[in-house]
């Protein structure tokens, strides 16, 4: 940056935490002397990071459940409410991946439906990794349920999760969002028949411009030849 342009948010946070390279400190300090907007922003960003760190400390993190090119799903305990949850964190923190992950949090949190996994909380871990907390669903991927259904009765029993899935998608579309990565691997069927659609990392608002397309696709939590990858046309 130059003294005439405003620093990026990452530079302001690094300045506030005394981790900015010495070669940039004087430039940022000189800019802050003249820019009240950046001064207000640095205070807000510091407060946000502090609040997020406090939020992260409420979770006792256990072993990873699944991981892939973009994210990691961690088993955890919400110590404040004494309940089992899962945390999803981003593996890569470049600008494009962070924007996609933050959009995933916002989209999932906005969609309130029994068959869409609810978001409980979000923030950053102590190492700065963004995360969000979700309800833990015990069950199988719909793909496994389909493969294990060997009799007509077992196949007919899949009509319920299929109907729940269709209703969840109808709701999301009515709210202005398309999933764009809907497949049996991203649908969980619980032991009591509950159906939950997960992994909204490629979701897009119908009203959004083509800017999101420039971010490309990302590999899902289950690595494999059927997964999407960064830069692949969707």
C-alpha positions as semicolon CSV with decimal commas, in nm:
position;residue;x (nm);y (nm);z (nm)
1;X;0,000;0,000;0,000
2;X;0,092;0,369;-0,020
3;X;0,005;0,646;0,223
4;X;-0,273;0,753;-0,019
5;X;-0,452;0,416;-0,018
6;X;-0,622;0,243;0,275
7;X;-0,454;-0,073;0,409
8;X;-0,621;-0,411;0,374
9;X;-0,800;-0,548;0,680
10;X;-0,524;-0,807;0,725
11;X;-0,263;-0,528;0,739
12;X;-0,464;-0,336;0,999
13;X;-0,497;-0,646;1,217
14;X;-0,126;-0,719;1,182
15;X;-0,049;-0,359;1,281
16;X;-0,277;-0,384;1,586
17;X;-0,112;-0,710;1,697
18;X;0,243;-0,579;1,634
19;X;0,305;-0,849;1,371
20;X;0,331;-0,620;1,068
21;X;0,673;-0,618;0,896
22;X;0,884;-0,321;1,006
23;X;0,905;-0,197;0,650
24;X;0,527;-0,134;0,650
25;X;0,475;-0,007;1,005
26;X;0,562;0,358;0,935
27;X;0,345;0,368;0,624
28;X;0,040;0,229;0,807
29;X;0,100;0,452;1,111
30;X;0,124;0,759;0,889
31;X;-0,200;0,662;0,715
32;X;-0,382;0,611;1,047
33;X;-0,283;0,960;1,155
34;X;-0,493;1,095;0,867
35;X;-0,773;0,840;0,822
36;X;-1,045;0,821;1,086
37;X;-1,228;0,546;0,893
38;X;-0,929;0,312;0,923
39;X;-0,889;0,396;1,290
40;X;-1,252;0,299;1,352
41;X;-1,208;-0,016;1,141
42;X;-0,899;-0,130;1,330
43;X;-1,086;-0,097;1,660
44;X;-1,383;-0,293;1,522
45;X;-1,160;-0,567;1,377
46;X;-0,968;-0,604;1,703
47;X;-1,292;-0,631;1,900
48;X;-1,429;-0,886;1,653
49;X;-1,117;-1,103;1,679
50;X;-1,126;-1,084;2,059
51;X;-1,494;-1,182;2,072
52;X;-1,439;-1,464;1,822
53;X;-1,148;-1,603;2,024
54;X;-1,364;-1,603;2,336
55;X;-1,633;-1,790;2,142
56;X;-1,381;-2,050;2,022
57;X;-1,265;-2,128;2,375
58;X;-1,608;-2,263;2,467
59;X;-1,547;-2,569;2,246
60;X;-1,343;-2,873;2,346
61;X;-1,215;-3,009;2,014
62;X;-1,172;-3,381;1,960
63;X;-1,070;-3,587;1,656
64;X;-1,141;-3,495;1,292
65;X;-1,448;-3,665;1,143
66;X;-1,377;-3,583;0,779
67;X;-1,143;-3,365;0,578
68;X;-1,073;-3,267;0,223
69;X;-0,926;-3,001;0,003
70;X;-1,116;-2,708;0,153
71;X;-1,233;-2,792;0,504
72;X;-1,203;-3,013;0,807
73;X;-1,495;-3,138;1,018
74;X;-1,404;-3,175;1,385
75;X;-1,597;-3,347;1,662
76;X;-1,631;-3,110;1,958
77;X;-1,816;-3,046;2,281
78;X;-1,988;-2,717;2,351
79;X;-1,873;-2,674;2,710
80;X;-2,114;-2,389;2,780
81;X;-2,422;-2,600;2,697
82;X;-2,272;-2,949;2,747
83;X;-2,371;-3,084;2,405
84;X;-2,196;-3,258;2,116
85;X;-2,141;-3,045;1,805
86;X;-1,920;-3,044;1,500
87;X;-1,691;-2,760;1,394
88;X;-1,608;-2,695;1,031
89;X;-1,282;-2,511;0,970
90;X;-1,115;-2,388;0,653
91;X;-0,787;-2,558;0,560
92;X;-0,656;-2,288;0,327
93;X;-0,666;-1,920;0,414
94;X;-0,596;-1,747;0,083
95;X;-0,835;-1,466;0,000
96;X;-1,057;-1,668;-0,236
97;X;-1,092;-1,962;0,005
98;X;-1,172;-1,731;0,296
99;X;-1,441;-1,552;0,097
100;X;-1,596;-1,883;-0,004
101;X;-1,588;-2,015;0,352
102;X;-1,739;-1,697;0,495
103;X;-2,013;-1,713;0,230
104;X;-2,082;-2,075;0,323
105;X;-2,131;-1,972;0,687
106;X;-2,368;-1,690;0,594
107;X;-2,573;-1,903;0,355
108;X;-2,605;-2,199;0,594
109;X;-2,693;-1,973;0,886
110;X;-2,968;-1,799;0,687
111;X;-3,140;-2,119;0,581
112;X;-3,365;-2,231;0,864
113;X;-3,519;-2,567;0,773
114;X;-3,540;-2,904;0,955
115;X;-3,346;-3,072;0,672
116;X;-3,068;-2,813;0,650
117;X;-2,797;-2,843;0,914
118;X;-2,833;-2,551;1,160
119;X;-2,541;-2,321;1,243
120;X;-2,498;-2,255;1,615
121;X;-2,198;-2,024;1,622
122;X;-1,904;-1,894;1,422
123;X;-1,573;-1,719;1,472
124;X;-1,201;-1,786;1,457
125;X;-0,989;-2,031;1,651
126;X;-0,695;-1,907;1,855
127;X;-0,461;-1,961;1,560
128;X;-0,683;-1,740;1,340
129;X;-0,851;-2,026;1,151
130;X;-1,219;-1,945;1,081
131;X;-1,478;-2,197;1,198
132;X;-1,847;-2,248;1,251
133;X;-2,031;-2,484;1,485
134;X;-2,318;-2,704;1,371
135;X;-2,551;-2,968;1,509
136;X;-2,394;-3,311;1,502
137;X;-2,598;-3,557;1,297
138;X;-2,537;-3,924;1,370
139;X;-2,614;-4,128;1,062
140;X;-2,507;-4,238;0,715
141;X;-2,456;-4,059;0,389
142;X;-2,749;-4,111;0,155
143;X;-2,506;-4,273;-0,089
144;X;-2,434;-4,551;0,163
145;X;-2,806;-4,591;0,235
146;X;-2,873;-4,639;-0,137
147;X;-2,593;-4,894;-0,173
148;X;-2,714;-5,089;0,131
149;X;-3,080;-5,100;0,021
150;X;-3,097;-5,447;-0,133
151;X;-3,469;-5,530;-0,093
152;X;-3,781;-5,355;-0,225
153;X;-3,886;-5,265;0,131
154;X;-3,548;-5,106;0,204
155;X;-3,562;-4,910;-0,119
156;X;-3,914;-4,787;-0,043
157;X;-3,791;-4,666;0,298
158;X;-3,565;-4,419;0,114
159;X;-3,869;-4,230;-0,015
160;X;-3,888;-4,041;0,313
161;X;-3,533;-3,896;0,303
162;X;-3,577;-3,828;-0,069
163;X;-3,898;-3,633;-0,002
164;X;-3,729;-3,444;0,285
165;X;-3,440;-3,360;0,051
166;X;-3,671;-3,227;-0,220
167;X;-3,859;-3,011;0,032
168;X;-3,530;-2,872;0,168
169;X;-3,419;-2,777;-0,182
170;X;-3,757;-2,620;-0,258
171;X;-3,720;-2,410;0,057
172;X;-3,364;-2,305;-0,032
173;X;-3,472;-2,207;-0,383
174;X;-3,764;-2,009;-0,242
175;X;-3,512;-1,824;-0,023
176;X;-3,304;-1,746;-0,332
177;X;-3,020;-2,000;-0,300
178;X;-2,903;-2,294;-0,510
179;X;-2,678;-2,561;-0,355
180;X;-2,474;-2,643;-0,671
181;X;-2,311;-2,947;-0,512
182;X;-2,613;-3,163;-0,433
183;X;-2,527;-3,534;-0,434
184;X;-2,588;-3,835;-0,209
185;X;-2,258;-3,775;-0,025
186;X;-2,383;-3,436;0,093
187;X;-2,706;-3,573;0,241
188;X;-2,701;-3,738;0,584
189;X;-2,974;-3,975;0,703
190;X;-2,995;-4,011;1,081
191;X;-3,079;-4,324;1,274
192;X;-3,437;-4,203;1,327
193;X;-3,491;-4,113;0,961
194;X;-3,404;-3,745;0,988
195;X;-3,250;-3,607;0,668
196;X;-2,998;-3,321;0,663
197;X;-2,836;-3,150;0,364
198;X;-2,479;-3,038;0,436
199;X;-2,181;-2,872;0,263
200;X;-2,314;-2,545;0,124
201;X;-1,965;-2,430;0,022
202;X;-2,062;-2,392;-0,346
203;X;-2,404;-2,241;-0,277
204;X;-2,494;-1,926;-0,464
205;X;-2,759;-1,662;-0,431
206;X;-2,978;-1,649;-0,739
207;X;-2,939;-1,272;-0,733
208;X;-2,558;-1,281;-0,704
209;X;-2,351;-1,159;-0,996
210;X;-2,102;-1,382;-1,174
211;X;-1,827;-1,270;-0,932
212;X;-1,868;-1,592;-0,734
213;X;-1,798;-1,798;-1,045
214;X;-1,448;-1,650;-1,060
215;X;-1,368;-1,818;-0,730
216;X;-1,392;-2,158;-0,900
217;X;-1,500;-2,483;-0,740
218;X;-1,331;-2,646;-0,445
219;X;-1,265;-3,004;-0,349
220;X;-1,525;-3,134;-0,106
221;X;-1,467;-3,299;0,229
222;X;-1,451;-3,642;0,073
223;X;-1,153;-3,657;-0,162
224;X;-1,207;-3,858;-0,477
225;X;-1,242;-3,848;-0,853
226;X;-1,605;-3,735;-0,832
227;X;-1,517;-3,423;-0,631
228;X;-1,489;-3,072;-0,770
229;X;-1,154;-2,895;-0,764
230;X;-1,025;-2,537;-0,766
231;X;-1,047;-2,386;-1,113
232;X;-1,288;-2,645;-1,253
233;X;-1,578;-2,494;-1,449
234;X;-1,908;-2,570;-1,272
